Amino acid sequence: MNTITLNTNPKTTFLYNANIVTADTTLMNGWIYWVDGRIEAMGTQATFEAAFGKLNDALTEKIDGAGGWVLPGFIDVHVHGGYGHDFMDADAAELDIITRFHAMHGTSTMLATTVTAPKTELDLVLKRVTAYRKQAAMPFAQILGVHLEGPFISDQWCGAQNPSHIVAPQLAWLADWTDRFPGTIRMQTLAPETEGALAYITALTQQGIIAALGHTDATYAQVEAAVQHGLSHAVHTFNAMRGLHHREPGTVGAVMGNPAIMAEVIADGHHVHPAAISLLAQAKGPEGMLLITDAMSAAGLGDGEFELGGLSVIVRDGVARLKEGDSLAGSTLTMIAALRFAVLNAGIRIEHASRMASANPARQLGIEGTTGSLMPGLQADVLLLNAQLELEHVWIGGRSIR
């Protein structure tokens, strides 16, 4: 990092006097520079004067980080909507609203997540997202594809999923989806104990789709068998799954103990106790856990009555619960709030929390060569936080969003 080569043209940004969390270290009181949407260079205070002196004052935006933190943009692999709209029925304009809301809270990339629903409704989500991704440029957070949460789940752990639409895994559906919407499905959640699930997991893996467990009553042995067929992910760990018991470790025990499984957690203090988040982080290590929002349409709108998958949801004091049955129903969480909770309440180091919100999901999705970390050559998905970990500024692909 001692050799400084700066390309100064009209689309340049130089951010300095901040603690920059890179892929393998933290540059205390460092600087970072990007041009045309790509990170060019970064360094420490020792190289600041040389780097700063090479800038063309007329062509470069200079930003004083004021001793805050610079992190890579967040990647949310499990988000249902936000600011009044749901991916299940959002048109292109509404997709802009959802992606803008989450971009304003630090998310640079996301998976549009569905709920358990009839195939015809899931078909429409895939069709709309496929079309949206084909436009010249997505203006806000980038939708990488779709996360199908269901409908092949357990009716014993349906949570806020509509039990009327739960079915056994259907290989013919997968064949149809991958034929009509190639590359759109990036992840699918199912219960690995259901009839036909292992063959379905194998088929997902062969298609390059992440096979995830969730809403499941799977035993420890059933999860281990699913891993042998390609399962590699757990949605909202602890929630809507068989818990840990010392004589039957269950789904939770398998998730915590098997390094092949990447474990999501909803770090909002309502879904999971901060001590349990800390225990999960200790079990999985900084490389094995993801922060997600599981946000529903109510995110950003305050308390009131909303809908999720055709079910009525009441949001009170920021907590979303089904009107009938009182089950937790997604969240109103944002990724910046999840990161702050993980650091300030669960005791996770900011470097590790950043990895859980960015680098780990990028690696899981196979896009670590494009985004998810701060290093030269990667896309300039950059966040500036102040010393209190409050979000100050967002750049996606080098473009200022906030």
Coordinates of C-alpha atoms in Angstrom, one line a residue:
M1 CA 0.0 0.0 0.0
N2 CA 3.0 2.3 -0.1
T3 CA 2.9 2.7 -3.9
I4 CA 0.3 5.3 -4.8
T5 CA -1.2 5.6 -8.3
L6 CA -4.3 7.7 -8.5
N7 CA -6.5 8.1 -11.6
T8 CA -8.1 11.5 -11.2
N9 CA -11.0 12.1 -13.5
P10 CA -14.4 13.8 -13.1
K11 CA -16.0 10.8 -11.4
T12 CA -13.7 10.5 -8.4
T13 CA -14.2 10.4 -4.7
F14 CA -11.5 10.5 -2.0
L15 CA -12.7 9.7 1.5
Y16 CA -10.2 10.2 4.4
N17 CA -9.8 10.5 8.1
A18 CA -11.8 7.3 8.8
N19 CA -11.3 3.7 10.0
I20 CA -11.6 1.6 6.9
V21 CA -12.6 -2.0 7.4
T22 CA -11.0 -3.9 4.5
A23 CA -11.1 -7.6 3.7
D24 CA -8.3 -8.6 6.1
T25 CA -7.6 -5.6 8.4
T26 CA -8.7 -2.2 9.6
L27 CA -6.9 0.9 8.3
M28 CA -7.1 3.2 11.3
N29 CA -7.3 6.8 10.3
G30 CA -7.1 5.7 6.7
W31 CA -8.2 6.8 3.2
I32 CA -9.9 5.2 0.3
Y33 CA -10.3 6.4 -3.3
W34 CA -12.7 5.3 -6.1
V35 CA -13.2 6.2 -9.7
D36 CA -16.0 5.3 -12.2
G37 CA -17.6 3.0 -9.6
R38 CA -14.4 1.0 -8.8
I39 CA -12.1 1.2 -5.8
E40 CA -8.7 2.3 -7.0
A41 CA -6.6 2.5 -3.8
M42 CA -6.6 2.8 -0.1
G43 CA -4.0 3.4 2.6
T44 CA -3.1 4.6 6.1
Q45 CA -2.3 8.0 7.6
A46 CA 1.4 7.4 6.7
T47 CA 0.6 7.6 3.0
F48 CA -2.2 10.3 3.2
E49 CA -0.1 13.3 2.3
A50 CA 1.3 11.7 -0.8
A51 CA -2.1 10.4 -2.0
F52 CA -3.9 13.7 -1.2
G53 CA -1.3 15.7 -3.0
K54 CA -1.8 13.9 -6.3
L55 CA -5.5 14.8 -6.4
N56 CA -6.9 17.3 -8.9
D57 CA -8.9 19.7 -6.8
A58 CA -11.2 20.6 -9.6
L59 CA -12.1 17.0 -10.4
T60 CA -12.2 15.1 -7.1
E61 CA -14.8 15.1 -4.4
K62 CA -13.0 15.1 -1.0
I63 CA -14.9 13.8 2.1
D64 CA -13.6 14.0 5.6
G65 CA -14.8 10.9 7.5
A66 CA -14.4 12.7 10.8
G67 CA -13.0 9.6 12.6
G68 CA -15.9 7.4 11.6
W69 CA -16.0 4.0 10.0
V70 CA -16.0 3.0 6.4
L71 CA -17.6 -0.4 5.6
P72 CA -18.6 -2.2 2.4
G73 CA -22.2 -2.0 1.4
F74 CA -24.5 -4.5 3.1
I75 CA -25.9 -7.6 1.3
D76 CA -29.3 -8.7 2.5
V77 CA -30.2 -12.2 1.3
H78 CA -33.5 -12.3 3.2
V79 CA -35.8 -9.3 2.8
H80 CA -39.5 -9.3 1.8
G81 CA -40.0 -5.6 1.2
G82 CA -40.1 -2.2 2.8
Y83 CA -41.7 1.2 2.9
G84 CA -45.2 -0.1 2.1
H85 CA -44.4 -2.6 -0.6
D86 CA -43.8 -6.3 -0.8
F87 CA -41.8 -8.2 -3.4
M88 CA -44.8 -10.6 -3.8
D89 CA -46.7 -8.0 -5.8
A90 CA -44.4 -5.1 -6.5
D91 CA -44.2 -3.7 -10.0
A92 CA -41.1 -1.9 -11.3
A93 CA -42.0 1.4 -9.7
E94 CA -42.6 -0.3 -6.3
L95 CA -39.3 -2.3 -6.7
D96 CA -37.6 1.1 -7.0
I97 CA -39.3 2.2 -3.7
I98 CA -38.2 -0.9 -1.8
T99 CA -34.7 -0.8 -3.1
R100 CA -34.3 2.9 -2.5
F101 CA -35.6 2.5 1.1
H102 CA -33.1 -0.2 1.9
A103 CA -30.3 1.5 0.1
M104 CA -30.8 4.5 2.3
H105 CA -30.1 2.2 5.2
G106 CA -26.9 0.8 3.8
T107 CA -28.0 -2.2 1.7
S108 CA -26.3 -2.2 -1.7
T109 CA -27.4 -5.7 -2.9
M110 CA -30.3 -7.9 -1.9
L111 CA -32.4 -11.0 -2.8
A112 CA -36.1 -10.3 -3.3
T113 CA -37.6 -12.8 -0.9
T114 CA -41.0 -14.4 -1.3
V115 CA -43.4 -16.1 1.1
T116 CA -45.2 -19.5 0.8
A117 CA -47.8 -19.0 -2.0
P118 CA -49.3 -20.7 -5.0
K119 CA -47.0 -21.4 -7.9
T120 CA -48.8 -18.9 -10.1
E121 CA -48.0 -16.1 -7.7
L122 CA -44.4 -17.2 -7.4
D123 CA -44.2 -17.3 -11.2
L124 CA -45.2 -13.6 -11.3
V125 CA -42.5 -12.6 -8.8
L126 CA -39.9 -14.3 -10.8
K127 CA -41.2 -12.7 -14.0
R128 CA -41.2 -9.2 -12.6
V129 CA -37.8 -9.5 -10.9
T130 CA -36.3 -11.0 -14.1
A131 CA -37.6 -8.0 -16.1
Y132 CA -36.4 -5.5 -13.5
R133 CA -32.9 -6.9 -13.6
K134 CA -32.8 -6.6 -17.4
Q135 CA -33.2 -2.8 -17.3
A136 CA -30.2 -0.6 -18.2
A137 CA -29.3 0.0 -14.6
M138 CA -31.0 -0.5 -11.3
P139 CA -31.0 2.9 -9.6
F140 CA -30.7 1.9 -6.0
A141 CA -29.8 -1.3 -4.1
Q142 CA -29.1 -4.0 -6.7
I143 CA -31.5 -7.0 -6.8
L144 CA -29.3 -10.0 -7.5
G145 CA -32.2 -12.4 -7.8
V146 CA -34.9 -14.1 -5.8
H147 CA -34.9 -16.0 -2.6
L148 CA -37.9 -18.4 -2.6
E149 CA -38.8 -18.9 1.1
G150 CA -41.1 -21.9 0.7
P151 CA -43.5 -23.2 -0.2
F152 CA -41.8 -26.6 0.6
I153 CA -41.8 -26.1 4.4
S154 CA -43.2 -27.8 7.5
D155 CA -46.7 -27.0 8.7
Q156 CA -45.5 -27.5 12.2
W157 CA -43.2 -24.5 12.0
C158 CA -45.0 -22.3 9.4
G159 CA -44.7 -19.2 11.6
A160 CA -46.0 -16.3 9.5
Q161 CA -46.1 -18.4 6.3
N162 CA -49.6 -19.2 5.1
P163 CA -50.2 -22.9 5.8
S164 CA -52.8 -23.2 3.1
H165 CA -50.1 -23.0 0.4
I166 CA -47.5 -25.5 1.9
V167 CA -46.8 -28.4 -0.5
A168 CA -44.1 -31.1 -0.8
P169 CA -41.1 -30.3 -2.9
Q170 CA -41.9 -30.3 -6.7
L171 CA -39.1 -31.1 -9.0
A172 CA -41.3 -30.2 -12.0
W173 CA -41.7 -26.7 -10.6
L174 CA -38.0 -26.2 -10.3
A175 CA -37.4 -27.4 -13.8
D176 CA -40.0 -24.9 -15.1
W177 CA -38.6 -22.0 -13.1
T178 CA -35.0 -22.6 -14.2
D179 CA -36.1 -23.0 -17.8
R180 CA -38.2 -19.8 -17.9
F181 CA -36.2 -17.7 -15.5
P182 CA -32.6 -18.8 -15.8
G183 CA -30.3 -17.4 -13.1
T184 CA -33.1 -15.6 -11.2
I185 CA -33.5 -18.0 -8.3
R186 CA -30.4 -17.7 -6.1
M187 CA -31.7 -19.4 -2.9
Q188 CA -34.6 -21.5 -1.8
T189 CA -35.7 -22.3 1.7
L190 CA -37.4 -25.7 2.5
A191 CA -37.8 -28.2 5.3
P192 CA -35.2 -31.0 4.6
E193 CA -37.3 -33.6 6.4
T194 CA -40.2 -33.4 4.0
E195 CA -40.8 -36.2 1.4
G196 CA -38.7 -35.6 -1.7
A197 CA -36.6 -32.9 0.0
L198 CA -33.2 -34.6 -0.5
A199 CA -33.7 -35.0 -4.2
Y200 CA -34.9 -31.4 -4.5
I201 CA -31.8 -30.2 -2.6
T202 CA -29.6 -32.1 -5.0
A203 CA -31.4 -30.5 -7.9
L204 CA -31.0 -27.0 -6.4
T205 CA -27.3 -27.6 -6.0
Q206 CA -26.9 -28.8 -9.5
Q207 CA -28.6 -25.6 -10.7
G208 CA -26.2 -23.5 -8.6
I209 CA -29.0 -22.4 -6.3
I210 CA -28.3 -22.2 -2.6
A211 CA -30.4 -24.8 -0.7
A212 CA -31.5 -23.4 2.7
L213 CA -33.3 -25.0 5.6
G214 CA -36.0 -23.1 7.4
H215 CA -39.5 -23.5 8.9
T216 CA -38.5 -27.0 9.7
D217 CA -38.8 -29.7 12.3
A218 CA -35.7 -31.6 11.0
T219 CA -33.8 -33.7 13.5
Y220 CA -30.0 -33.4 13.7
A221 CA -29.6 -36.5 11.6
Q222 CA -32.0 -35.2 8.9
V223 CA -30.0 -31.9 8.6
E224 CA -26.8 -33.8 8.4
A225 CA -28.2 -35.9 5.6
A226 CA -29.4 -32.8 3.8
V227 CA -25.9 -31.3 4.0
Q228 CA -24.5 -34.4 2.2
H229 CA -27.0 -33.6 -0.6
G230 CA -25.8 -29.9 -0.8
L231 CA -27.7 -28.0 1.8
S232 CA -25.5 -25.0 2.9
H233 CA -27.7 -22.3 4.5
A234 CA -30.0 -21.8 7.4
V235 CA -32.6 -19.0 7.4
H236 CA -33.3 -16.9 10.5
T237 CA -31.5 -19.3 12.8
F238 CA -33.4 -20.2 16.1
N239 CA -36.7 -18.9 14.6
A240 CA -39.3 -21.4 13.2
M241 CA -37.1 -24.5 13.6
R242 CA -36.6 -27.4 16.0
G243 CA -34.5 -26.2 18.9
L244 CA -31.4 -27.5 20.7
H245 CA -31.8 -30.3 23.2
H246 CA -28.9 -32.1 24.8
R247 CA -30.3 -35.6 23.7
E248 CA -31.5 -34.4 20.3
P249 CA -29.5 -31.5 19.1
G250 CA -32.2 -30.8 16.5
T251 CA -32.1 -28.3 13.7
V252 CA -30.4 -25.6 15.8
G253 CA -27.7 -28.0 17.0
A254 CA -26.9 -29.1 13.5
V255 CA -26.8 -25.5 12.2
M256 CA -24.5 -24.4 15.0
G257 CA -22.2 -27.4 14.8
N258 CA -21.8 -28.0 11.0
P259 CA -19.3 -25.6 9.3
A260 CA -20.9 -26.3 5.9
I261 CA -24.0 -24.3 7.0
M262 CA -24.0 -20.6 6.8
A263 CA -26.4 -19.3 9.5
E264 CA -28.6 -16.2 9.2
V265 CA -29.8 -14.3 12.2
I266 CA -32.3 -11.5 12.7
A267 CA -30.4 -9.1 15.0
D268 CA -33.2 -6.9 16.3
G269 CA -33.5 -8.0 19.9
H270 CA -37.1 -9.4 19.3
H271 CA -36.5 -12.5 17.3
V272 CA -33.3 -13.6 19.1
H273 CA -31.9 -12.7 22.5
P274 CA -28.5 -10.9 22.2
A275 CA -26.9 -13.7 24.3
A276 CA -28.1 -16.3 21.7
I277 CA -26.7 -14.1 18.9
S278 CA -23.4 -14.0 20.7
L279 CA -23.4 -17.8 21.2
L280 CA -24.2 -18.4 17.5
A281 CA -21.3 -16.1 16.6
Q282 CA -19.0 -18.0 18.8
A283 CA -20.2 -21.3 17.4
K284 CA -20.0 -20.3 13.7
G285 CA -17.1 -17.9 13.9
P286 CA -16.8 -14.7 11.9
E287 CA -17.0 -16.6 8.6
G288 CA -20.1 -18.6 9.2
M289 CA -22.9 -16.2 10.1
L290 CA -25.0 -13.7 8.2
L291 CA -26.9 -10.6 9.4
I292 CA -30.3 -10.3 7.6
T293 CA -33.4 -8.1 8.0
D294 CA -36.3 -10.4 7.1
A295 CA -38.0 -7.0 6.6
M296 CA -41.6 -6.8 5.5
S297 CA -43.5 -4.0 3.9
A298 CA -44.0 -2.2 7.2
A299 CA -40.3 -1.4 7.5
G300 CA -39.9 2.3 7.6
L301 CA -43.6 3.1 8.2
G302 CA -44.0 2.8 11.9
D303 CA -46.8 1.0 13.7
G304 CA -50.1 -0.1 12.1
E305 CA -51.8 -3.0 10.4
F306 CA -50.2 -4.5 7.3
E307 CA -50.2 -7.8 5.3
L308 CA -47.7 -10.5 4.7
G309 CA -48.5 -13.3 2.3
G310 CA -52.2 -12.7 2.6
L311 CA -52.1 -12.7 6.5
S312 CA -52.9 -9.7 8.6
V313 CA -49.9 -8.3 10.6
I314 CA -50.0 -5.8 13.5
V315 CA -46.8 -3.7 14.0
R316 CA -46.6 -2.3 17.6
D317 CA -43.5 -0.6 18.9
G318 CA -41.7 -1.8 15.8
V319 CA -42.4 -5.5 16.3
A320 CA -44.5 -7.3 13.6
R321 CA -46.8 -10.1 14.7
L322 CA -49.6 -12.0 13.0
K323 CA -53.0 -10.6 14.0
E324 CA -54.3 -14.2 14.5
G325 CA -51.9 -16.3 16.5
D326 CA -49.4 -13.6 17.5
S327 CA -46.4 -15.2 15.8
L328 CA -43.6 -12.9 14.8
A329 CA -44.1 -11.9 11.2
G330 CA -40.9 -10.8 9.6
S331 CA -39.4 -7.6 10.9
T332 CA -39.1 -3.8 10.5
L333 CA -35.4 -4.1 10.7
T334 CA -32.8 -2.4 8.4
M335 CA -29.3 -3.7 7.9
I336 CA -27.6 -0.7 9.6
A337 CA -29.8 -1.4 12.6
A338 CA -28.8 -5.0 12.5
L339 CA -25.1 -4.2 12.4
R340 CA -25.4 -1.7 15.3
F341 CA -27.4 -4.2 17.4
A342 CA -24.8 -7.0 16.7
V343 CA -22.0 -4.7 17.8
L344 CA -23.6 -2.7 20.7
N345 CA -25.9 -5.4 22.2
A346 CA -24.4 -8.8 21.2
G347 CA -20.8 -7.8 21.7
I348 CA -19.6 -8.7 18.2
R349 CA -16.6 -6.8 16.9
I350 CA -17.4 -4.3 14.2
E351 CA -15.0 -6.0 11.8
H352 CA -16.8 -9.3 12.3
A353 CA -20.2 -7.8 12.1
S354 CA -19.2 -6.1 8.9
R355 CA -18.1 -9.4 7.5
M356 CA -21.4 -11.0 8.5
A357 CA -23.3 -8.2 6.7
S358 CA -21.2 -8.0 3.5
A359 CA -18.3 -10.4 2.8
N360 CA -20.0 -13.6 4.0
P361 CA -23.2 -13.1 2.0
A362 CA -21.1 -12.1 -1.0
R363 CA -19.1 -15.3 -0.7
Q364 CA -22.2 -17.4 -0.2
L365 CA -23.7 -15.9 -3.4
G366 CA -20.5 -16.2 -5.4
I367 CA -20.1 -12.5 -6.0
E368 CA -17.1 -11.9 -3.7
G369 CA -15.0 -10.9 -6.8
T370 CA -17.4 -8.0 -7.5
T371 CA -18.6 -6.7 -4.1
G372 CA -18.8 -7.4 -0.4
S373 CA -15.4 -6.1 0.6
L374 CA -13.3 -2.9 0.3
M375 CA -10.3 -3.6 -1.9
P376 CA -8.9 -2.3 -5.1
G377 CA -10.7 -3.5 -8.2
L378 CA -14.1 -4.2 -6.5
Q379 CA -17.2 -2.2 -7.0
A380 CA -17.4 0.9 -4.9
D381 CA -20.3 -0.1 -2.6
V382 CA -19.2 2.0 0.3
L383 CA -20.8 3.1 3.6
L384 CA -19.6 5.9 5.9
L385 CA -20.7 5.6 9.5
N386 CA -20.0 8.1 12.3
A387 CA -18.2 7.1 15.6
Q388 CA -21.6 6.1 17.0
L389 CA -22.1 3.7 14.1
E390 CA -24.9 5.8 12.6
L391 CA -25.1 5.8 8.9
E392 CA -23.9 9.1 7.3
H393 CA -23.5 8.3 3.6
V394 CA -24.1 5.5 1.1
W395 CA -22.4 4.9 -2.3
I396 CA -23.5 2.1 -4.6
G397 CA -21.3 1.5 -7.6
G398 CA -19.7 4.8 -6.7
R399 CA -22.9 6.7 -7.0
S400 CA -24.0 8.7 -4.0
I401 CA -27.4 7.4 -2.7
R402 CA -27.5 9.3 0.6

